[in-house]
C-alpha atoms as a PDB file:
ATOM      1  CA  UNK A   1      70.363 153.664 198.780  1.00  0.00           C
ATOM      2  CA  UNK A   2      70.658 150.131 199.924  1.00  0.00           C
ATOM      3  CA  UNK A   3      72.735 148.081 197.555  1.00  0.00           C
ATOM      4  CA  UNK A   4      71.218 144.634 196.852  1.00  0.00           C
ATOM      5  CA  UNK A   5      72.086 141.481 194.903  1.00  0.00           C
ATOM      6  CA  UNK A   6      69.094 139.491 193.850  1.00  0.00           C
ATOM      7  CA  UNK A   7      69.496 135.704 193.585  1.00  0.00           C
ATOM      8  CA  UNK A   8      66.589 133.877 192.010  1.00  0.00           C
ATOM      9  CA  UNK A   9      66.755 131.159 189.348  1.00  0.00           C
ATOM     10  CA  UNK A  10      63.506 132.025 187.491  1.00  0.00           C
ATOM     11  CA  UNK A  11      64.430 134.812 185.135  1.00  0.00           C
ATOM     12  CA  UNK A  12      61.087 136.370 184.753  1.00  0.00           C
ATOM     13  CA  UNK A  13      60.493 136.651 188.493  1.00  0.00           C
ATOM     14  CA  UNK A  14      64.116 137.858 189.042  1.00  0.00           C
ATOM     15  CA  UNK A  15      63.858 140.568 186.445  1.00  0.00           C
ATOM     16  CA  UNK A  16      60.350 141.689 187.517  1.00  0.00           C
ATOM     17  CA  UNK A  17      61.431 141.823 191.176  1.00  0.00           C
ATOM     18  CA  UNK A  18      64.534 143.842 190.169  1.00  0.00           C
ATOM     19  CA  UNK A  19      62.396 146.404 188.328  1.00  0.00           C
ATOM     20  CA  UNK A  20      60.053 146.800 191.283  1.00  0.00           C
ATOM     21  CA  UNK A  21      62.810 147.273 193.837  1.00  0.00           C
ATOM     22  CA  UNK A  22      64.611 149.771 191.593  1.00  0.00           C
ATOM     23  CA  UNK A  23      61.365 151.755 191.037  1.00  0.00           C
ATOM     24  CA  UNK A  24      60.982 152.157 194.798  1.00  0.00           C
ATOM     25  CA  UNK A  25      64.090 154.459 194.648  1.00  0.00           C
ATOM     26  CA  UNK A  26      65.142 152.984 198.009  1.00  0.00           C
ATOM     27  CA  UNK A  27      66.955 150.098 196.509  1.00  0.00           C
ATOM     28  CA  UNK A  28      69.786 149.791 194.046  1.00  0.00           C
ATOM     29  CA  UNK A  29      70.018 146.351 192.458  1.00  0.00           C
ATOM     30  CA  UNK A  30      73.675 146.075 191.821  1.00  0.00           C
ATOM     31  CA  UNK A  31      73.748 142.528 190.679  1.00  0.00           C
ATOM     32  CA  UNK A  32      71.585 139.455 189.802  1.00  0.00           C
ATOM     33  CA  UNK A  33      72.275 135.697 190.055  1.00  0.00           C
ATOM     34  CA  UNK A  34      70.591 132.573 188.709  1.00  0.00           C
ATOM     35  CA  UNK A  35      72.432 129.980 190.744  1.00  0.00           C
ATOM     36  CA  UNK A  36      73.865 129.735 194.227  1.00  0.00           C
ATOM     37  CA  UNK A  37      77.458 129.831 192.687  1.00  0.00           C
ATOM     38  CA  UNK A  38      76.666 132.965 190.864  1.00  0.00           C
ATOM     39  CA  UNK A  39      75.258 134.519 194.092  1.00  0.00           C
ATOM     40  CA  UNK A  40      78.473 133.753 195.891  1.00  0.00           C
ATOM     41  CA  UNK A  41      80.563 135.281 193.109  1.00  0.00           C
ATOM     42  CA  UNK A  42      78.337 138.396 193.022  1.00  0.00           C
ATOM     43  CA  UNK A  43      78.514 138.881 196.829  1.00  0.00           C
ATOM     44  CA  UNK A  44      82.294 138.507 196.799  1.00  0.00           C
ATOM     45  CA  UNK A  45      82.778 140.867 193.882  1.00  0.00           C
ATOM     46  CA  UNK A  46      80.170 143.550 194.700  1.00  0.00           C
ATOM     47  CA  UNK A  47      79.883 143.247 198.453  1.00  0.00           C
ATOM     48  CA  UNK A  48      76.298 144.445 198.540  1.00  0.00           C
ATOM     49  CA  UNK A  49      74.479 145.482 201.751  1.00  0.00           C
ATOM     50  CA  UNK A  50      71.841 142.807 201.341  1.00  0.00           C
ATOM     51  CA  UNK A  51      71.538 139.519 199.373  1.00  0.00           C
ATOM     52  CA  UNK A  52      67.933 138.420 198.543  1.00  0.00           C
ATOM     53  CA  UNK A  53      68.373 134.706 198.119  1.00  0.00           C
ATOM     54  CA  UNK A  54      65.780 132.165 196.843  1.00  0.00           C
ATOM     55  CA  UNK A  55      65.927 129.065 198.995  1.00  0.00           C
ATOM     56  CA  UNK A  56      65.610 126.743 195.983  1.00  0.00           C
ATOM     57  CA  UNK A  57      68.612 127.383 193.614  1.00  0.00           C
ATOM     58  CA  UNK A  58      70.510 125.237 191.095  1.00  0.00           C
ATOM     59  CA  UNK A  59      74.047 124.143 191.874  1.00  0.00           C
ATOM     60  CA  UNK A  60      73.968 125.374 195.463  1.00  0.00           C
ATOM     61  CA  UNK A  61      70.686 125.888 197.248  1.00  0.00           C
ATOM     62  CA  UNK A  62      69.973 128.737 199.492  1.00  0.00           C
ATOM     63  CA  UNK A  63      71.104 126.950 202.713  1.00  0.00           C
ATOM     64  CA  UNK A  64      74.369 125.820 201.122  1.00  0.00           C
ATOM     65  CA  UNK A  65      74.934 129.339 199.812  1.00  0.00           C
ATOM     66  CA  UNK A  66      74.463 130.721 203.221  1.00  0.00           C
ATOM     67  CA  UNK A  67      76.900 128.280 204.765  1.00  0.00           C
ATOM     68  CA  UNK A  68      79.631 129.161 202.233  1.00  0.00           C
ATOM     69  CA  UNK A  69      78.783 132.941 202.453  1.00  0.00           C
ATOM     70  CA  UNK A  70      79.627 132.723 206.167  1.00  0.00           C
ATOM     71  CA  UNK A  71      83.299 132.038 205.306  1.00  0.00           C
ATOM     72  CA  UNK A  72      83.586 135.075 203.120  1.00  0.00           C
ATOM     73  CA  UNK A  73      84.877 138.399 204.543  1.00  0.00           C
ATOM     74  CA  UNK A  74      81.920 140.534 203.397  1.00  0.00           C
ATOM     75  CA  UNK A  75      79.469 142.776 205.223  1.00  0.00           C
ATOM     76  CA  UNK A  76      76.489 141.402 203.290  1.00  0.00           C
ATOM     77  CA  UNK A  77      73.412 140.353 205.197  1.00  0.00           C
ATOM     78  CA  UNK A  78      71.158 137.693 203.619  1.00  0.00           C
ATOM     79  CA  UNK A  79      67.387 137.486 203.364  1.00  0.00           C
ATOM     80  CA  UNK A  80      65.906 134.130 202.319  1.00  0.00           C
ATOM     81  CA  UNK A  81      62.905 134.280 199.970  1.00  0.00           C
ATOM     82  CA  UNK A  82      60.808 131.151 200.126  1.00  0.00           C
ATOM     83  CA  UNK A  83      57.507 129.408 199.283  1.00  0.00           C
ATOM     84  CA  UNK A  84      57.919 127.275 202.330  1.00  0.00           C
ATOM     85  CA  UNK A  85      55.139 127.699 204.879  1.00  0.00           C
ATOM     86  CA  UNK A  86      56.595 125.597 207.812  1.00  0.00           C
ATOM     87  CA  UNK A  87      58.664 127.085 210.554  1.00  0.00           C
ATOM     88  CA  UNK A  88      61.329 124.315 210.290  1.00  0.00           C
ATOM     89  CA  UNK A  89      62.839 125.874 207.098  1.00  0.00           C
ATOM     90  CA  UNK A  90      62.778 129.328 208.718  1.00  0.00           C
ATOM     91  CA  UNK A  91      64.589 128.123 211.789  1.00  0.00           C
ATOM     92  CA  UNK A  92      67.113 126.336 209.631  1.00  0.00           C
ATOM     93  CA  UNK A  93      67.685 129.502 207.584  1.00  0.00           C
ATOM     94  CA  UNK A  94      68.270 131.757 210.579  1.00  0.00           C
ATOM     95  CA  UNK A  95      70.595 129.167 212.204  1.00  0.00           C
ATOM     96  CA  UNK A  96      72.431 128.990 208.968  1.00  0.00           C
ATOM     97  CA  UNK A  97      73.213 132.699 209.065  1.00  0.00           C
ATOM     98  CA  UNK A  98      70.296 134.522 207.329  1.00  0.00           C
ATOM     99  CA  UNK A  99      69.254 137.824 208.817  1.00  0.00           C
ATOM    100  CA  UNK A 100      65.778 137.570 207.417  1.00  0.00           C
ATOM    101  CA  UNK A 101      63.224 134.968 206.204  1.00  0.00           C
ATOM    102  CA  UNK A 102      60.440 136.295 203.946  1.00  0.00           C
ATOM    103  CA  UNK A 103      57.686 134.352 202.262  1.00  0.00           C
ATOM    104  CA  UNK A 104      57.151 134.917 198.585  1.00  0.00           C
ATOM    105  CA  UNK A 105      53.489 135.717 199.481  1.00  0.00           C
ATOM    106  CA  UNK A 106      54.641 139.025 200.976  1.00  0.00           C
ATOM    107  CA  UNK A 107      53.847 142.261 199.057  1.00  0.00           C
ATOM    108  CA  UNK A 108      56.416 144.765 197.885  1.00  0.00           C
ATOM    109  CA  UNK A 109      56.082 147.068 200.856  1.00  0.00           C
ATOM    110  CA  UNK A 110      56.656 144.166 203.216  1.00  0.00           C
ATOM    111  CA  UNK A 111      59.733 143.166 201.294  1.00  0.00           C
ATOM    112  CA  UNK A 112      61.102 146.754 201.297  1.00  0.00           C
ATOM    113  CA  UNK A 113      60.525 146.953 205.024  1.00  0.00           C
ATOM    114  CA  UNK A 114      62.424 143.689 205.534  1.00  0.00           C
ATOM    115  CA  UNK A 115      65.344 144.882 203.422  1.00  0.00           C
ATOM    116  CA  UNK A 116      65.480 148.169 205.399  1.00  0.00           C
ATOM    117  CA  UNK A 117      65.252 146.462 208.763  1.00  0.00           C
ATOM    118  CA  UNK A 118      67.958 143.906 207.902  1.00  0.00           C
ATOM    119  CA  UNK A 119      70.172 146.706 206.574  1.00  0.00           C
ATOM    120  CA  UNK A 120      69.799 148.376 210.022  1.00  0.00           C
ATOM    121  CA  UNK A 121      70.899 145.241 211.692  1.00  0.00           C
ATOM    122  CA  UNK A 122      67.524 143.890 212.775  1.00  0.00           C
ATOM    123  CA  UNK A 123      66.317 140.415 212.248  1.00  0.00           C
ATOM    124  CA  UNK A 124      63.185 139.791 210.182  1.00  0.00           C
ATOM    125  CA  UNK A 125      61.296 136.558 210.633  1.00  0.00           C
ATOM    126  CA  UNK A 126      57.676 135.433 210.775  1.00  0.00           C
ATOM    127  CA  UNK A 127      56.263 135.130 214.352  1.00  0.00           C
ATOM    128  CA  UNK A 128      55.976 131.375 214.079  1.00  0.00           C
ATOM    129  CA  UNK A 129      59.664 131.040 213.200  1.00  0.00           C
ATOM    130  CA  UNK A 130      60.566 133.478 216.022  1.00  0.00           C
ATOM    131  CA  UNK A 131      58.637 131.297 218.488  1.00  0.00           C
ATOM    132  CA  UNK A 132      60.256 128.084 217.074  1.00  0.00           C
ATOM    133  CA  UNK A 133      63.732 129.693 217.498  1.00  0.00           C
ATOM    134  CA  UNK A 134      63.028 130.021 221.210  1.00  0.00           C
ATOM    135  CA  UNK A 135      62.332 126.304 221.575  1.00  0.00           C
ATOM    136  CA  UNK A 136      64.912 123.602 222.030  1.00  0.00           C
ATOM    137  CA  UNK A 137      66.584 122.455 218.797  1.00  0.00           C
ATOM    138  CA  UNK A 138      65.086 118.910 219.413  1.00  0.00           C
ATOM    139  CA  UNK A 139      61.526 120.194 219.459  1.00  0.00           C
ATOM    140  CA  UNK A 140      61.209 119.526 215.719  1.00  0.00           C
ATOM    141  CA  UNK A 141      62.289 116.093 214.640  1.00  0.00           C
ATOM    142  CA  UNK A 142      64.245 117.385 211.647  1.00  0.00           C
ATOM    143  CA  UNK A 143      66.371 119.676 213.802  1.00  0.00           C
ATOM    144  CA  UNK A 144      68.567 116.767 214.777  1.00  0.00           C
ATOM    145  CA  UNK A 145      69.920 116.761 211.182  1.00  0.00           C
ATOM    146  CA  UNK A 146      72.945 118.734 210.055  1.00  0.00           C
ATOM    147  CA  UNK A 147      72.538 121.122 207.149  1.00  0.00           C
ATOM    148  CA  UNK A 148      73.894 118.714 204.665  1.00  0.00           C
ATOM    149  CA  UNK A 149      71.860 115.815 205.953  1.00  0.00           C
ATOM    150  CA  UNK A 150      68.710 118.116 205.692  1.00  0.00           C
ATOM    151  CA  UNK A 151      69.620 118.851 202.033  1.00  0.00           C
ATOM    152  CA  UNK A 152      70.038 115.146 201.301  1.00  0.00           C
ATOM    153  CA  UNK A 153      66.759 114.311 202.978  1.00  0.00           C
ATOM    154  CA  UNK A 154      64.895 116.886 200.903  1.00  0.00           C
ATOM    155  CA  UNK A 155      66.260 115.512 197.625  1.00  0.00           C
ATOM    156  CA  UNK A 156      65.587 111.853 198.687  1.00  0.00           C
ATOM    157  CA  UNK A 157      62.039 112.866 199.610  1.00  0.00           C
ATOM    158  CA  UNK A 158      61.567 114.000 195.948  1.00  0.00           C
ATOM    159  CA  UNK A 159      62.668 110.662 194.700  1.00  0.00           C
ATOM    160  CA  UNK A 160      66.149 111.731 193.349  1.00  0.00           C
ATOM    161  CA  UNK A 161      68.823 108.985 193.277  1.00  0.00           C
ATOM    162  CA  UNK A 162      72.127 109.148 195.202  1.00  0.00           C
ATOM    163  CA  UNK A 163      74.015 109.892 192.045  1.00  0.00           C
ATOM    164  CA  UNK A 164      71.547 112.723 191.071  1.00  0.00           C
ATOM    165  CA  UNK A 165      71.957 114.184 194.580  1.00  0.00           C
ATOM    166  CA  UNK A 166      75.711 113.809 194.435  1.00  0.00           C
ATOM    167  CA  UNK A 167      75.848 115.784 191.244  1.00  0.00           C
ATOM    168  CA  UNK A 168      73.545 118.505 192.542  1.00  0.00           C
ATOM    169  CA  UNK A 169      75.476 119.048 195.768  1.00  0.00           C
ATOM    170  CA  UNK A 170      78.947 118.543 194.204  1.00  0.00           C
ATOM    171  CA  UNK A 171      79.830 115.587 196.614  1.00  0.00           C
ATOM    172  CA  UNK A 172      80.588 111.948 196.116  1.00  0.00           C
ATOM    173  CA  UNK A 173      77.823 109.235 195.857  1.00  0.00           C
ATOM    174  CA  UNK A 174      79.533 107.605 198.805  1.00  0.00           C
ATOM    175  CA  UNK A 175      79.075 110.774 200.882  1.00  0.00           C
ATOM    176  CA  UNK A 176      75.493 110.941 199.876  1.00  0.00           C
ATOM    177  CA  UNK A 177      74.955 107.345 201.071  1.00  0.00           C
ATOM    178  CA  UNK A 178      76.591 108.164 204.294  1.00  0.00           C
ATOM    179  CA  UNK A 179      74.343 111.134 204.856  1.00  0.00           C
ATOM    180  CA  UNK A 180      71.311 109.065 203.938  1.00  0.00           C
ATOM    181  CA  UNK A 181      72.347 106.504 206.583  1.00  0.00           C
ATOM    182  CA  UNK A 182      72.471 109.310 209.205  1.00  0.00           C
ATOM    183  CA  UNK A 183      69.120 110.604 208.151  1.00  0.00           C
ATOM    184  CA  UNK A 184      67.520 107.190 208.520  1.00  0.00           C
ATOM    185  CA  UNK A 185      69.165 106.511 211.880  1.00  0.00           C
ATOM    186  CA  UNK A 186      68.408 109.968 213.405  1.00  0.00           C
ATOM    187  CA  UNK A 187      64.853 110.072 212.212  1.00  0.00           C
ATOM    188  CA  UNK A 188      64.310 106.372 212.976  1.00  0.00           C
ATOM    189  CA  UNK A 189      63.230 105.678 209.395  1.00  0.00           C
ATOM    190  CA  UNK A 190      63.731 102.411 207.338  1.00  0.00           C
ATOM    191  CA  UNK A 191      63.926 103.515 203.727  1.00  0.00           C
ATOM    192  CA  UNK A 192      63.412 106.317 201.147  1.00  0.00           C
ATOM    193  CA  UNK A 193      59.674 105.819 201.240  1.00  0.00           C
ATOM    194  CA  UNK A 194      59.642 106.619 204.848  1.00  0.00           C
ATOM    195  CA  UNK A 195      61.644 109.717 204.189  1.00  0.00           C
ATOM    196  CA  UNK A 196      59.094 110.944 201.651  1.00  0.00           C
ATOM    197  CA  UNK A 197      56.221 110.227 204.137  1.00  0.00           C
ATOM    198  CA  UNK A 198      58.153 112.055 206.981  1.00  0.00           C
ATOM    199  CA  UNK A 199      58.872 115.181 204.804  1.00  0.00           C
ATOM    200  CA  UNK A 200      55.155 115.296 203.695  1.00  0.00           C
ATOM    201  CA  UNK A 201      53.822 114.909 207.346  1.00  0.00           C
ATOM    202  CA  UNK A 202      56.206 117.617 208.613  1.00  0.00           C
ATOM    203  CA  UNK A 203      55.790 120.024 205.788  1.00  0.00           C
ATOM    204  CA  UNK A 204      59.373 119.740 204.606  1.00  0.00           C
ATOM    205  CA  UNK A 205      58.828 118.945 200.967  1.00  0.00           C
ATOM    206  CA  UNK A 206      60.903 121.477 198.874  1.00  0.00           C
ATOM    207  CA  UNK A 207      58.875 123.899 196.754  1.00  0.00           C
END
């Protein structure tokens, strides 16, 4: 069986998905996590074959969790589960170290197939993400941002204050302000309202 840790902050969804995966008799759910921090702890302790990771998580989001997971000496491969429909998030996930990118609109058979492929060492991504990965990094305006700048941009687009973002990402308010400045400069925007409009226009609003 393939050993899986399931990281999803919504308890009902996480527990239902765990039951469905277990019922397939092809997957053993060895651990569950409700936050990015818990996901990293579970991966370190259990060293599963695959981590199913929701992109929108408390404490550390999926991208930050991926970045920190890269520094762990574990054999675990990660699959990002997401509601995002745009390819920019998929490209960012794969470039951050994910082996798979699966939309939550997928059915159980599709998810099981993705887990098995990733376990075999294959990459699983939607066609539009695969196509975008073949393009230059600069082809999408947001690709000029670093992973942290992208995170800050998403939160600013939702109207969160620098202090709120600092607490969510466990960084200083000054660091958030620095990242905000980089976002404005790189995307040639003037203020937070412009950031929100940019995120909406390019399908980058977090879900």
